mmCIF file of C-alpha atoms and ligand atoms in Angstrom:
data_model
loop_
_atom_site.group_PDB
_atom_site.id
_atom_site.type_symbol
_atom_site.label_atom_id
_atom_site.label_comp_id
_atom_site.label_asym_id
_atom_site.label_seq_id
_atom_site.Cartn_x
_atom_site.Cartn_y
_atom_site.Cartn_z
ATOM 1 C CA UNK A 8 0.000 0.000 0.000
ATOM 2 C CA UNK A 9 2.960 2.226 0.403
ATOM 3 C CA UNK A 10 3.150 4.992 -2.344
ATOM 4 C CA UNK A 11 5.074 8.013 -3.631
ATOM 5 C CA UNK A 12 2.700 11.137 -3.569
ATOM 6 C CA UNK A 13 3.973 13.774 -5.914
ATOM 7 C CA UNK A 14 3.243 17.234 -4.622
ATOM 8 C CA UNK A 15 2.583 19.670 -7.648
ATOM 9 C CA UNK A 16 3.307 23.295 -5.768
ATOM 10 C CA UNK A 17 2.042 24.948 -9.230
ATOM 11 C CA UNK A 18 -0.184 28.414 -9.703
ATOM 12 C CA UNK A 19 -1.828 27.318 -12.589
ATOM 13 C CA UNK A 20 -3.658 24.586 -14.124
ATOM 14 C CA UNK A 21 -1.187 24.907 -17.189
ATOM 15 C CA UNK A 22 1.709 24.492 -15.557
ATOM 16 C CA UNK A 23 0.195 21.290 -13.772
ATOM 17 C CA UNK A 24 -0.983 19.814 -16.507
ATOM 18 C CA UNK A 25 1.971 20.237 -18.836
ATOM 19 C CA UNK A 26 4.016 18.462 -15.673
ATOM 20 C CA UNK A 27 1.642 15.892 -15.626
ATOM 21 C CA UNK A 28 1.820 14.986 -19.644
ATOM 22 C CA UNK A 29 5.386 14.161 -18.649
ATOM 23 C CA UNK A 30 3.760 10.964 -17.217
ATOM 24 C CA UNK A 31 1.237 9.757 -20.223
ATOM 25 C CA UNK A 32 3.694 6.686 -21.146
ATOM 26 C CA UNK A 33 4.514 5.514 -17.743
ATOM 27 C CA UNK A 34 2.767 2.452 -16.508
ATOM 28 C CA UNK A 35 2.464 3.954 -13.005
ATOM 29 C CA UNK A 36 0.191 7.164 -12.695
ATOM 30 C CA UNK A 37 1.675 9.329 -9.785
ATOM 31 C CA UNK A 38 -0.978 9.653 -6.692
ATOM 32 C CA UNK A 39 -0.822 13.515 -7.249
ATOM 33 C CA UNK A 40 -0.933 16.164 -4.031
ATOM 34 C CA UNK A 41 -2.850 19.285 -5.028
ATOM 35 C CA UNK A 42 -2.376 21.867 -2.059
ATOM 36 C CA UNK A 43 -3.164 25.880 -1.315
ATOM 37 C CA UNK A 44 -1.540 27.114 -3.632
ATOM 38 C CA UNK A 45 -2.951 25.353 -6.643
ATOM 39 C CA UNK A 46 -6.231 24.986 -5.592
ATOM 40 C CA UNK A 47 -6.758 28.417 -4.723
ATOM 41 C CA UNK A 48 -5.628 29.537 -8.498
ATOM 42 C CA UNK A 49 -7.331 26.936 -10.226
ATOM 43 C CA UNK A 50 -10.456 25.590 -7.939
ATOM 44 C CA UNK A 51 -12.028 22.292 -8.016
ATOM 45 C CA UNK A 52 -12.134 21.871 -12.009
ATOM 46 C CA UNK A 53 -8.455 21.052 -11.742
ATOM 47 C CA UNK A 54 -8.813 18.381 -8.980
ATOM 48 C CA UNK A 55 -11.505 17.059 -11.329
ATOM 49 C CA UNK A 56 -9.454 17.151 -14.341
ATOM 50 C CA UNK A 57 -6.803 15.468 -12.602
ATOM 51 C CA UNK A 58 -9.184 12.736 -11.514
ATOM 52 C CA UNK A 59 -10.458 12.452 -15.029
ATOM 53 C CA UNK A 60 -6.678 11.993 -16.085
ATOM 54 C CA UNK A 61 -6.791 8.891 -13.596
ATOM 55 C CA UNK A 62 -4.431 9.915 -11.287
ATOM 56 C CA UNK A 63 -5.097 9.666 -7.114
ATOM 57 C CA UNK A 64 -5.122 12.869 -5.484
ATOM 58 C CA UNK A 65 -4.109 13.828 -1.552
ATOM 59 C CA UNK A 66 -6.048 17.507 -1.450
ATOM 60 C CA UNK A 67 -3.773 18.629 1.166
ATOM 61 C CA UNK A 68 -6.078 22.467 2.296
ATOM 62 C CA UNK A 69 -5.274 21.918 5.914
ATOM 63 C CA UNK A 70 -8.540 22.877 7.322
ATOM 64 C CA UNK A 71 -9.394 24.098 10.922
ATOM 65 C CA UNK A 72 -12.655 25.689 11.518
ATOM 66 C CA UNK A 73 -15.652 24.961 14.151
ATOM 67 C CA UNK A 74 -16.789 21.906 13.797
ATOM 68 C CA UNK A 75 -19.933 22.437 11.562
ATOM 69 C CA UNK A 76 -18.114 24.273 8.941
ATOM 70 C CA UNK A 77 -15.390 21.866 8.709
ATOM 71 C CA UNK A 78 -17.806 19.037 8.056
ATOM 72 C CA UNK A 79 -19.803 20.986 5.233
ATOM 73 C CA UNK A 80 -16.622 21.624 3.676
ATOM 74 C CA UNK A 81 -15.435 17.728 3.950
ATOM 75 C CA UNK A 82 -19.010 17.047 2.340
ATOM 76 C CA UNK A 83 -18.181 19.034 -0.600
ATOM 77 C CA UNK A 84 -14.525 17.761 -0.527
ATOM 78 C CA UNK A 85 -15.580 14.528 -0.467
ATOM 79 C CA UNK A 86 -17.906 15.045 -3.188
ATOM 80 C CA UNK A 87 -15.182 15.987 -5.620
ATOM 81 C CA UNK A 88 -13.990 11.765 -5.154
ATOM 82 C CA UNK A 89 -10.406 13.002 -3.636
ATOM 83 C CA UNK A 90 -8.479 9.959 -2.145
ATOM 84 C CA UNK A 91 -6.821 11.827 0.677
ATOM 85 C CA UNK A 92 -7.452 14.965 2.756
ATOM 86 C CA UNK A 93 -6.522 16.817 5.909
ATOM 87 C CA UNK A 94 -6.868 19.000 8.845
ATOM 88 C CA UNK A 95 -5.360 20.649 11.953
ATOM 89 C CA UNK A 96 -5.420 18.448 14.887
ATOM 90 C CA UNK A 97 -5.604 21.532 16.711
ATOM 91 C CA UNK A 98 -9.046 21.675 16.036
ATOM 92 C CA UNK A 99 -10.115 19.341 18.955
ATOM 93 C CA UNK A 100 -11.267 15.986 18.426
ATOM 94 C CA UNK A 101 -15.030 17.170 17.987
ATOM 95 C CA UNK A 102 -13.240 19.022 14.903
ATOM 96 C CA UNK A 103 -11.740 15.874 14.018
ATOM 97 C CA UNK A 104 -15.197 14.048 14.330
ATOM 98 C CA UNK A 105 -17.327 16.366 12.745
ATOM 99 C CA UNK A 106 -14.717 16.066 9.740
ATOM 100 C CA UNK A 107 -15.286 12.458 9.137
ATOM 101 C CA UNK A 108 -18.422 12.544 9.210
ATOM 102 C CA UNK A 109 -18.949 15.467 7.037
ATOM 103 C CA UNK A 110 -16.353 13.217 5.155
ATOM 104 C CA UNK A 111 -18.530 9.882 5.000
ATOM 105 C CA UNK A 112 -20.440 9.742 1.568
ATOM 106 C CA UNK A 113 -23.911 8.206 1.877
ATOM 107 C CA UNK A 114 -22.663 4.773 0.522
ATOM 108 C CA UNK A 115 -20.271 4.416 3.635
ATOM 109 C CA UNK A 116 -17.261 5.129 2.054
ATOM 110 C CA UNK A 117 -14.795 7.967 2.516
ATOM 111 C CA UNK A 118 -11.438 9.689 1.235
ATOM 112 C CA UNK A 119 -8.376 8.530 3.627
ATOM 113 C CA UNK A 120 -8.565 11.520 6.184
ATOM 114 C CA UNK A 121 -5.212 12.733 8.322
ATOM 115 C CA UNK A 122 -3.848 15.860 10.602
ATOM 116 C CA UNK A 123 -1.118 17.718 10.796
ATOM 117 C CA UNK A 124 -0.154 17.712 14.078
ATOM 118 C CA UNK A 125 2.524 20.366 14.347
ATOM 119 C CA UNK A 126 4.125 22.046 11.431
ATOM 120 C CA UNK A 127 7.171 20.763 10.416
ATOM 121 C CA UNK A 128 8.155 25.030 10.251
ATOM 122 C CA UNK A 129 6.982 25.266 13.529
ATOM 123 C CA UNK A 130 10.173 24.600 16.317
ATOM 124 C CA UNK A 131 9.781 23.501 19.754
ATOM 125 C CA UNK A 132 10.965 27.239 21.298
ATOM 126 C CA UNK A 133 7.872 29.229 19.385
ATOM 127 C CA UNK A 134 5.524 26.493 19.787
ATOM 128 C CA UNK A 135 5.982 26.807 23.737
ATOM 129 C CA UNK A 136 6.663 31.222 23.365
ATOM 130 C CA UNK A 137 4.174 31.975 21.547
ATOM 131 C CA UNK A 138 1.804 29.079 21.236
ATOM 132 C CA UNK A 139 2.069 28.363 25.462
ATOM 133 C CA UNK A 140 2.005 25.006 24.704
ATOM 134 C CA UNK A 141 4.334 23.443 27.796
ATOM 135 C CA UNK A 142 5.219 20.229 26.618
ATOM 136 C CA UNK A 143 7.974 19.074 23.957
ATOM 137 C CA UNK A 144 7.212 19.052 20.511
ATOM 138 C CA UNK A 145 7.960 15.248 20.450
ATOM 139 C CA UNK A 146 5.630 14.810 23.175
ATOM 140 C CA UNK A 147 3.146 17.441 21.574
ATOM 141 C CA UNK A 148 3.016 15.691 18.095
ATOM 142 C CA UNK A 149 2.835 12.140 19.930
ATOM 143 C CA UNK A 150 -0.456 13.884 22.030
ATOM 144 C CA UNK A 151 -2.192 14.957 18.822
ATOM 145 C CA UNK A 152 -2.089 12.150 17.047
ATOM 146 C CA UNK A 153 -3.585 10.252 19.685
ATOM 147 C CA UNK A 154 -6.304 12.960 19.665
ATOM 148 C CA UNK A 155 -6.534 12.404 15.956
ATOM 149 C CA UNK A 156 -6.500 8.740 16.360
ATOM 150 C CA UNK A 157 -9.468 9.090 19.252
ATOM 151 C CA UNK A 158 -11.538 10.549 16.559
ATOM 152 C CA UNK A 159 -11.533 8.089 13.904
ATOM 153 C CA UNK A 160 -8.841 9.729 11.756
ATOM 154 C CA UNK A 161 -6.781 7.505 10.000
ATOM 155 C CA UNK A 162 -3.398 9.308 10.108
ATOM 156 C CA UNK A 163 -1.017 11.729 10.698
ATOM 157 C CA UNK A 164 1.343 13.999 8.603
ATOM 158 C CA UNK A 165 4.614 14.415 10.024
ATOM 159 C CA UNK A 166 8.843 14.291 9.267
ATOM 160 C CA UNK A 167 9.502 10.920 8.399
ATOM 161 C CA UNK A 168 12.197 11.353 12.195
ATOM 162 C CA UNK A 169 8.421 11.404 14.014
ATOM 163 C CA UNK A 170 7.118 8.503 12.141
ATOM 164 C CA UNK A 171 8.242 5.539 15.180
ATOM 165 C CA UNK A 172 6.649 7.742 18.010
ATOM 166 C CA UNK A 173 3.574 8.290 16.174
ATOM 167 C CA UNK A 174 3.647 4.150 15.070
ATOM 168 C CA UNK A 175 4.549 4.027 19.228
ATOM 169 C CA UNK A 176 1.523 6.040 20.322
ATOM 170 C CA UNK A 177 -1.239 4.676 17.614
ATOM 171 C CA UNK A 178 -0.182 1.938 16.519
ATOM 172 C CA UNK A 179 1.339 0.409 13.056
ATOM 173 C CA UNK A 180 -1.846 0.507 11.345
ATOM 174 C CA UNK A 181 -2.106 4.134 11.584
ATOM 175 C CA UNK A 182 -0.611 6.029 8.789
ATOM 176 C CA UNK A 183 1.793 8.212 8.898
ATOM 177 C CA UNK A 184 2.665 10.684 5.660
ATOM 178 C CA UNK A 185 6.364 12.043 5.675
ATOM 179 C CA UNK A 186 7.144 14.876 3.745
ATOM 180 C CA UNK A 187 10.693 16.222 3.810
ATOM 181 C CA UNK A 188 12.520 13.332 1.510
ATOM 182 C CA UNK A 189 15.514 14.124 -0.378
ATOM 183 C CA UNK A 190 17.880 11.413 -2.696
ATOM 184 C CA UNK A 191 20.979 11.409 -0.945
ATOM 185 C CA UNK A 192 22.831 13.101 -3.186
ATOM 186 C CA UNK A 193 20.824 16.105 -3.757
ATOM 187 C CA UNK A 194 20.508 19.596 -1.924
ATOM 188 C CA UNK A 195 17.957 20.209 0.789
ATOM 189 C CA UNK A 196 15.985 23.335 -0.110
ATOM 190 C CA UNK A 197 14.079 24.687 2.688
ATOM 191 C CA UNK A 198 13.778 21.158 4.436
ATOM 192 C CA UNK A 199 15.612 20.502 7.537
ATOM 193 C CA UNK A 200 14.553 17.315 9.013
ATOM 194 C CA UNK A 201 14.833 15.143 5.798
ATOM 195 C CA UNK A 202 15.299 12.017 5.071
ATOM 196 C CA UNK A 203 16.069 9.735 1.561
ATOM 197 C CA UNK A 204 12.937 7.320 0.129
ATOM 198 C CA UNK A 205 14.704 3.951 1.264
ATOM 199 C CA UNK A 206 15.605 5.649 4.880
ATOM 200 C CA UNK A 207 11.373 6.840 4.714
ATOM 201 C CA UNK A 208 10.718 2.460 3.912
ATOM 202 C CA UNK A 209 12.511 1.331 6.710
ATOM 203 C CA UNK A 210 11.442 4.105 9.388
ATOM 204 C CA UNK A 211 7.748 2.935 8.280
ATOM 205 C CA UNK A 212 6.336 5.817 6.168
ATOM 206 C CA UNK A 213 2.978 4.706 4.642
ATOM 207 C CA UNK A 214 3.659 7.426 1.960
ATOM 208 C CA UNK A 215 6.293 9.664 1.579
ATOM 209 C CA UNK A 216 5.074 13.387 0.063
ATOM 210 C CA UNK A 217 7.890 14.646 -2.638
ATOM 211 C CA UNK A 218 7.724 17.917 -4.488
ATOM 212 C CA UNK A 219 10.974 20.034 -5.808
ATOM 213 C CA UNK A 220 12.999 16.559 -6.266
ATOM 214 C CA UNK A 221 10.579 15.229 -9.245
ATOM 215 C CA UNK A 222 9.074 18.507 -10.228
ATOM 216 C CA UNK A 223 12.252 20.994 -10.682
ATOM 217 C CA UNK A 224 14.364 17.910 -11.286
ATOM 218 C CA UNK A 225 15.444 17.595 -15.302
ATOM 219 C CA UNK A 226 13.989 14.647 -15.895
ATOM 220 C CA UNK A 227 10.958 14.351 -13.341
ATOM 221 C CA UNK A 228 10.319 10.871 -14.500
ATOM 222 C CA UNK A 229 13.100 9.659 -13.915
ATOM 223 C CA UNK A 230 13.367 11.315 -10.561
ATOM 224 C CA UNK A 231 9.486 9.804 -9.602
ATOM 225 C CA UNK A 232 11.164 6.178 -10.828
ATOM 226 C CA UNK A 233 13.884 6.801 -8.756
ATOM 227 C CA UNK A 234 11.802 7.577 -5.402
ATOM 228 C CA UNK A 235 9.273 4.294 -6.871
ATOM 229 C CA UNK A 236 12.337 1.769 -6.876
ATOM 230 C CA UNK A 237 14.137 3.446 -3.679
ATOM 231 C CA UNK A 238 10.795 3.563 -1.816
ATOM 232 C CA UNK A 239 8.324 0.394 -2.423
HETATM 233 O O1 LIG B 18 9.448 20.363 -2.441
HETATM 234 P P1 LIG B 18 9.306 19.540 -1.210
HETATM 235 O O2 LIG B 18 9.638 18.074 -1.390
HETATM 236 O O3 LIG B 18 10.008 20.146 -0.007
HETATM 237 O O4 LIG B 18 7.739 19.597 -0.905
HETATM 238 C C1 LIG B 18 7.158 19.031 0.239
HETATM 239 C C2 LIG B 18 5.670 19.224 0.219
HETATM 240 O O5 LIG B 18 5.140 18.745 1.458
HETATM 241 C C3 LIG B 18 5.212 20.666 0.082
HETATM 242 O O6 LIG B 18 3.993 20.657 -0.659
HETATM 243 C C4 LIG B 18 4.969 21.099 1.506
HETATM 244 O O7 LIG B 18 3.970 22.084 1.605
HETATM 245 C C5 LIG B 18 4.477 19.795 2.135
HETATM 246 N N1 LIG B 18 4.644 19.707 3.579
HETATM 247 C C6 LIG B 18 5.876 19.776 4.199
HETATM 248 N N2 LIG B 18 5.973 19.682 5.572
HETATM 249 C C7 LIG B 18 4.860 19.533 6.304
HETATM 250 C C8 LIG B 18 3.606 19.439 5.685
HETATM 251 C C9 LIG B 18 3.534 19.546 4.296
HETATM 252 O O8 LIG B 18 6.901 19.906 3.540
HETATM 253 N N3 LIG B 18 4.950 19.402 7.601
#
């Protein structure tokens, strides 16, 4: 079940779309991670285009509002046939809950839903200055997810180095979505706790979440092959 989740940063469905035609030969269609940025610019028609193009798609909007609005928005999300989606466990569990079942389509079934616990941008000293939260981040992240877990979530996003305490806390059957993966031999951009596809297998990453490694690499298929054959 493990997969390689491509996430296309773009600002416009052109851009996406011309990345994506990179793909049309390849046996494997890349599960596809459409966040803020690009569905802000281009709105649901390109999720559904994307869909149409039979790709899998991780809408990754991050959502944390009271409880009712977050579940009419999951009903609509959930309504565009997206495979994955997510939310702030800061929410509160009755976020969480409200979520999935906003989330539930009539026939029982349901996109995979996760949280972010903390931001991977957020570090321990500013979560406890300004956010007052006394505890360590480890700890914090750990807490969340068993918040997220106590709701019926299915997951958590986090650095691929929090992946074993989450597995700890929740258990190995509940998910946990690294971003921050780099090859080995390749520069880090903005990421500072990284880690390579293979290192991301054997820590126990359900799916690892790659963006400028495929998508500003010059040959993004053969980068996505790469992370396929390092990965699963
Ligand atoms: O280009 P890069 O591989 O760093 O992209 C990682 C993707 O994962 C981006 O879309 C980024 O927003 C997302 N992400 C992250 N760290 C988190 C949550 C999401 O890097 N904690």
């Amino acid at each position: 079940m493990r997969d390689v989740i491509v996430a296309c940063d773009f600002s416009s469905a052109e851009e996406v779309l011309a990345f994506l035609d990179r793909f049309a030969g390849c046996e494997r269609k890349p599960f596809v991670k459409i966040g803020m940025e690009l569905y802000y610019a281009a709105g649901p028609e390109i999720v559904r285009e994307i869909k149409r193009r039979g790709h899998k798609i991780f809408l990754d909007l991050k959502l944390h509002d009271i409880p009712n609005t977050v579940k009419k928005t999951m009903r609509v999300l959930s309504n565009l046939d997206v495979d994955m989606t997510n939310l702030h466990a800061a929410g509160t569990i009755e976020m969480m809950k409200a979520a999935l079942e906003g989330l539930t389509r009539t026939d029982g079934t349901r996109p995979i839903l996760i949280a972010v616990t903390q931001l991977t941008s957020t570090s321990e000293e500013r979560m406890q200055k300004e956010l007052l939260i006394n505890a360590s981040i480890a700890d914090t992240i750990a807490h969340y997810a068993a918040n997220a877990k106590e709701a019926g979530l299915d997951g958590v996003v986090c650095s691929p180095l929090e992946a074993s305490v989450v597995k700890q806390k929740c258990g190995d059957g509940f998910i946990a979505v690294t971003p921050g993966i780099r090859f080995a031999d390749a520069a880090k951009d903005d990421q500072v706790r990284i880690t390579t596809p293979a290192r991301a297998k054997e820590i126990g990453s359900d799916y690892i979440v790659v963006g400028r490694p495929i998508t500003a690499a010059e040959d993004p298929v053969a980068a996505y092959n790469r992370c396929v054959e390092e990965y699963i």
